Short mmCIF file of C-alpha atoms in Angstrom, two decimals:
data_model
loop_
_atom_site.label_atom_id
_atom_site.label_comp_id
_atom_site.label_asym_id
_atom_site.label_seq_id
_atom_site.Cartn_x
_atom_site.Cartn_y
_atom_site.Cartn_z
CA UNK A 1421 -17.70 30.59 -28.71
CA UNK A 1422 -14.27 31.88 -27.74
CA UNK A 1423 -12.85 30.33 -25.05
CA UNK A 1424 -13.03 34.23 -23.29
CA UNK A 1425 -16.49 33.96 -24.11
CA UNK A 1426 -16.96 29.98 -22.52
CA UNK A 1427 -15.24 32.03 -18.67
CA UNK A 1428 -17.18 34.93 -18.81
CA UNK A 1429 -20.66 32.70 -19.15
CA UNK A 1430 -19.39 30.42 -16.89
CA UNK A 1431 -18.70 32.79 -14.84
CA UNK A 1432 -22.19 34.90 -15.21
CA UNK A 1433 -24.08 31.08 -14.38
CA UNK A 1434 -22.08 30.72 -11.08
CA UNK A 1435 -22.37 34.43 -9.51
CA UNK A 1436 -26.19 33.19 -10.08
CA UNK A 1437 -25.15 31.74 -6.91
CA UNK A 1438 -22.21 33.50 -6.19
CA UNK A 1439 -22.27 31.68 -1.93
CA UNK A 1440 -21.38 35.30 -0.43
CA UNK A 1441 -24.94 36.64 -1.09
CA UNK A 1442 -26.38 33.42 0.79
CA UNK A 1443 -28.33 34.05 4.00
CA UNK A 1444 -25.99 31.93 6.27
CA UNK A 1445 -23.51 33.27 4.58
CA UNK A 1446 -25.12 36.29 5.30
CA UNK A 1447 -25.58 35.91 9.29
CA UNK A 1448 -21.98 34.60 9.45
CA UNK A 1449 -20.71 38.15 7.70
CA UNK A 1450 -22.84 40.31 10.10
CA UNK A 1451 -21.58 38.20 13.01
CA UNK A 1452 -25.64 36.96 13.68
CA UNK A 1453 -25.05 33.01 14.28
CA UNK A 1454 -24.47 31.44 17.23
CA UNK A 1455 -21.61 29.88 18.01
CA UNK A 1456 -23.24 26.10 18.49
CA UNK A 1457 -24.68 27.72 14.65
CA UNK A 1458 -21.18 28.24 13.42
CA UNK A 1459 -20.41 24.30 15.20
CA UNK A 1460 -22.84 22.61 14.02
CA UNK A 1461 -22.61 24.07 10.78
CA UNK A 1462 -18.87 22.87 10.45
CA UNK A 1463 -19.53 19.44 11.42
CA UNK A 1464 -22.33 19.85 8.31
CA UNK A 1465 -19.51 21.00 6.02
CA UNK A 1466 -16.99 18.64 7.29
CA UNK A 1467 -17.98 16.24 5.00
CA UNK A 1468 -17.37 17.94 1.31
CA UNK A 1469 -13.85 19.39 2.68
CA UNK A 1470 -13.03 15.90 3.55
CA UNK A 1471 -14.30 14.55 0.31
CA UNK A 1472 -12.93 16.53 -2.02
CA UNK A 1473 -9.79 14.40 -2.33
CA UNK A 1474 -11.55 11.48 -2.80
CA UNK A 1475 -13.17 13.56 -5.94
CA UNK A 1476 -9.55 14.23 -6.68
CA UNK A 1477 -8.41 11.10 -6.74
CA UNK A 1478 -11.55 9.39 -8.81
CA UNK A 1479 -11.22 11.56 -11.42
CA UNK A 1480 -7.34 12.03 -11.10
CA UNK A 1481 -7.40 7.60 -12.04
CA UNK A 1482 -9.42 7.59 -15.02
CA UNK A 1483 -7.72 10.43 -17.27
CA UNK A 1484 -5.59 9.91 -19.93
CA UNK A 1485 -4.18 13.47 -20.30
CA UNK A 1486 -0.74 13.18 -18.63
CA UNK A 1487 -0.52 15.98 -17.73
CA UNK A 1488 -4.05 16.90 -17.20
CA UNK A 1489 -3.62 13.95 -14.12
CA UNK A 1490 -0.50 15.07 -13.04
CA UNK A 1491 -2.49 18.63 -11.96
CA UNK A 1492 -5.43 16.82 -11.05
CA UNK A 1493 -3.02 14.44 -7.89
CA UNK A 1494 -0.75 17.42 -7.43
CA UNK A 1495 -3.76 19.56 -5.93
CA UNK A 1496 -4.74 16.27 -4.94
CA UNK A 1497 -1.74 16.01 -3.04
CA UNK A 1498 -1.98 20.04 -1.48
CA UNK A 1499 -5.42 19.15 -0.24
CA UNK A 1500 -4.18 16.20 1.83
CA UNK A 1501 -0.65 18.21 2.60
CA UNK A 1502 1.45 15.97 1.64
CA UNK A 1503 2.88 18.42 -0.89
CA UNK A 1504 5.17 20.20 1.16
CA UNK A 1505 7.11 18.60 4.83
CA UNK A 1506 5.41 20.03 7.61
CA UNK A 1507 1.33 20.87 5.65
CA UNK A 1508 -1.59 19.39 7.52
CA UNK A 1509 -4.96 17.53 5.91
CA UNK A 1510 -7.18 20.53 4.64
CA UNK A 1511 -9.62 18.05 6.68
CA UNK A 1512 -8.03 18.87 10.27
CA UNK A 1513 -7.45 22.59 9.57
CA UNK A 1514 -10.85 22.47 9.73
CA UNK A 1515 -11.56 20.44 12.52
CA UNK A 1516 -9.29 23.54 13.95
CA UNK A 1517 -11.63 25.03 13.20
CA UNK A 1518 -14.68 23.41 14.76
CA UNK A 1519 -12.92 23.00 17.99
CA UNK A 1520 -12.26 27.09 18.19
CA UNK A 1521 -16.04 26.98 17.91
CA UNK A 1522 -16.23 24.86 21.13
CA UNK A 1523 -17.26 21.61 19.68
CA UNK A 1524 -14.99 18.00 19.40
CA UNK A 1525 -12.97 16.67 16.77
CA UNK A 1526 -15.21 13.43 16.15
CA UNK A 1527 -16.39 13.17 12.59
CA UNK A 1528 -19.31 10.57 12.83
CA UNK A 1529 -21.86 13.61 12.43
CA UNK A 1530 -24.46 11.86 9.94
CA UNK A 1531 -24.99 16.00 7.58
CA UNK A 1532 -27.65 17.91 6.78
CA UNK A 1533 -29.27 15.57 3.87
CA UNK A 1534 -28.06 18.22 1.96
CA UNK A 1535 -24.48 17.63 2.70
CA UNK A 1536 -25.40 14.28 1.37
CA UNK A 1537 -26.71 15.56 -2.10
CA UNK A 1538 -23.45 17.56 -2.63
CA UNK A 1539 -21.20 15.41 -1.92
CA UNK A 1540 -22.66 11.89 -3.76
CA UNK A 1541 -23.14 14.38 -7.10
CA UNK A 1542 -19.64 15.40 -6.70
CA UNK A 1543 -19.01 11.60 -6.21
CA UNK A 1544 -21.03 11.11 -9.55
CA UNK A 1545 -19.07 13.92 -11.89
CA UNK A 1546 -15.41 12.62 -11.00
CA UNK A 1547 -16.23 9.29 -11.05
CA UNK A 1548 -18.71 9.47 -14.05
CA UNK A 1549 -18.73 12.64 -15.90
CA UNK A 1550 -16.64 13.66 -18.66
CA UNK A 1551 -13.26 15.46 -18.39
CA UNK A 1552 -15.17 19.04 -19.22
CA UNK A 1553 -18.13 18.41 -17.10
CA UNK A 1554 -15.77 17.77 -13.63
CA UNK A 1555 -12.98 19.69 -14.49
CA UNK A 1556 -15.97 22.50 -14.80
CA UNK A 1557 -17.53 21.28 -11.08
CA UNK A 1558 -14.10 21.72 -9.68
CA UNK A 1559 -13.79 25.03 -11.10
CA UNK A 1560 -17.49 25.74 -9.88
CA UNK A 1561 -16.63 25.11 -6.44
CA UNK A 1562 -12.81 26.17 -6.11
CA UNK A 1563 -13.00 29.34 -7.98
CA UNK A 1564 -15.78 31.13 -4.81
CA UNK A 1565 -12.95 29.41 -2.31
CA UNK A 1566 -11.16 32.40 -1.40
CA UNK A 1567 -13.19 35.33 -1.71
CA UNK A 1568 -15.78 33.40 0.63
CA UNK A 1569 -12.64 32.51 3.10
CA UNK A 1570 -11.60 35.87 2.93
CA UNK A 1571 -15.10 37.08 4.38
CA UNK A 1572 -15.30 33.95 6.91
CA UNK A 1573 -12.09 34.46 8.20
CA UNK A 1574 -13.28 38.60 8.37
CA UNK A 1575 -16.38 37.52 10.34
CA UNK A 1576 -14.64 34.91 12.59
CA UNK A 1577 -12.37 36.96 13.90
CA UNK A 1578 -14.01 40.57 14.48
CA UNK A 1579 -17.69 38.86 14.68
CA UNK A 1580 -16.28 35.76 17.15
CA UNK A 1581 -13.32 36.35 18.40
CA UNK A 1582 -11.54 33.13 16.44
CA UNK A 1583 -7.75 32.79 17.12
CA UNK A 1584 -5.82 32.40 14.45
CA UNK A 1585 -5.54 28.51 15.19
CA UNK A 1586 -9.50 28.29 14.34
CA UNK A 1587 -9.23 31.07 11.39
CA UNK A 1588 -5.94 29.35 9.35
CA UNK A 1589 -8.33 26.70 6.82
CA UNK A 1590 -9.62 30.09 5.64
CA UNK A 1591 -6.41 32.29 6.02
CA UNK A 1592 -5.02 29.44 3.35
CA UNK A 1593 -7.76 29.34 1.23
CA UNK A 1594 -7.79 33.01 0.84
CA UNK A 1595 -4.60 32.01 -2.04
CA UNK A 1596 -4.50 28.25 -1.92
CA UNK A 1597 -7.52 28.16 -4.35
CA UNK A 1598 -7.33 30.66 -6.29
CA UNK A 1599 -4.28 29.13 -7.48
CA UNK A 1600 -5.78 25.55 -7.20
CA UNK A 1601 -8.85 27.02 -9.58
CA UNK A 1602 -6.14 28.32 -12.33
CA UNK A 1603 -5.36 25.56 -13.12
CA UNK A 1604 -8.20 24.01 -13.53
CA UNK A 1605 -9.27 27.02 -15.20
CA UNK A 1606 -6.57 26.24 -17.24
CA UNK A 1607 -6.84 22.69 -18.13
CA UNK A 1608 -10.65 23.72 -19.16
CA UNK A 1609 -9.86 25.67 -21.21
CA UNK A 1610 -7.93 23.63 -23.59
CA UNK A 1611 -10.14 21.46 -24.24
CA UNK A 1612 -13.23 24.19 -25.33
CA UNK A 1613 -10.38 25.14 -27.52
CA UNK A 1614 -10.02 21.49 -29.17
CA UNK A 1615 -13.43 20.63 -28.87
CA UNK A 1616 -15.68 23.19 -28.96
CA UNK A 1617 -18.88 21.02 -28.73
CA UNK A 1618 -18.05 20.34 -24.74
CA UNK A 1619 -18.29 23.75 -23.83
CA UNK A 1620 -21.87 22.93 -23.14
CA UNK A 1621 -21.94 20.43 -20.84
CA UNK A 1622 -18.83 21.91 -19.20
CA UNK A 1623 -21.52 24.93 -18.71
CA UNK A 1624 -24.61 22.98 -16.96
CA UNK A 1625 -21.60 20.88 -14.86
CA UNK A 1626 -20.73 23.94 -13.12
CA UNK A 1627 -23.55 25.73 -12.77
CA UNK A 1628 -24.82 22.81 -11.46
CA UNK A 1629 -22.13 22.37 -8.79
CA UNK A 1630 -22.50 25.98 -7.80
CA UNK A 1631 -26.17 25.17 -7.07
CA UNK A 1632 -25.39 21.82 -5.78
CA UNK A 1633 -23.49 24.32 -3.65
CA UNK A 1634 -26.31 27.06 -2.55
CA UNK A 1635 -28.34 24.07 -1.84
CA UNK A 1636 -25.95 23.13 0.59
CA UNK A 1637 -26.09 25.43 2.28
CA UNK A 1638 -30.18 25.76 2.91
CA UNK A 1639 -30.13 22.79 4.30
CA UNK A 1640 -27.76 24.68 6.54
CA UNK A 1641 -30.02 27.63 7.11
CA UNK A 1642 -33.42 25.34 7.14
CA UNK A 1643 -31.57 23.17 10.24
CA UNK A 1644 -30.80 26.19 11.95
CA UNK A 1645 -33.88 27.87 11.95
CA UNK A 1646 -35.45 24.76 13.03
#
């Protein structure tokens, strides 16, 4: 399997769980969610946003390759807003969205169990997975974020009258995660080129990450329907 074929297969597996095709995000795009729905989603999904830098720290702390470790920690600095003067942690930008939908910035809400399963899975692969598995998981997540964020921002402005502060997290991630996902793709490609045996583990991890992200939305949608 060439590197090109590997990424074609990876992207095809991720596409089976294309988040923009999920009923919850379709309802968002169509303006069918209430502001309460969006608040509840924001409070639940906050945990994935807030814990993403922790996944990067857990993985980076055990990476032996200096270049890969630096790439992971630079991404973490970006998430925490420590890379550029005046930047804010991405989790704080997410809370601007919650606040813009009429919610409070409190972060003590217990999320739906599927969110706990999602964050637990990412912690596990970051702490214990092979490098190709962790990189594939990060790629499966961040490669979808730019398209999803652009559609969310559009929906918030057009359907819910959101201001720019409320949309800032999503506006930022229409571009930031294009760069991040390219980094993961580059690093993952190097591993697969050196060790073709790593390809199948990476493909399975990428698909499992995409599936876990989809299931998290299943939990949020089920709670909304209830």
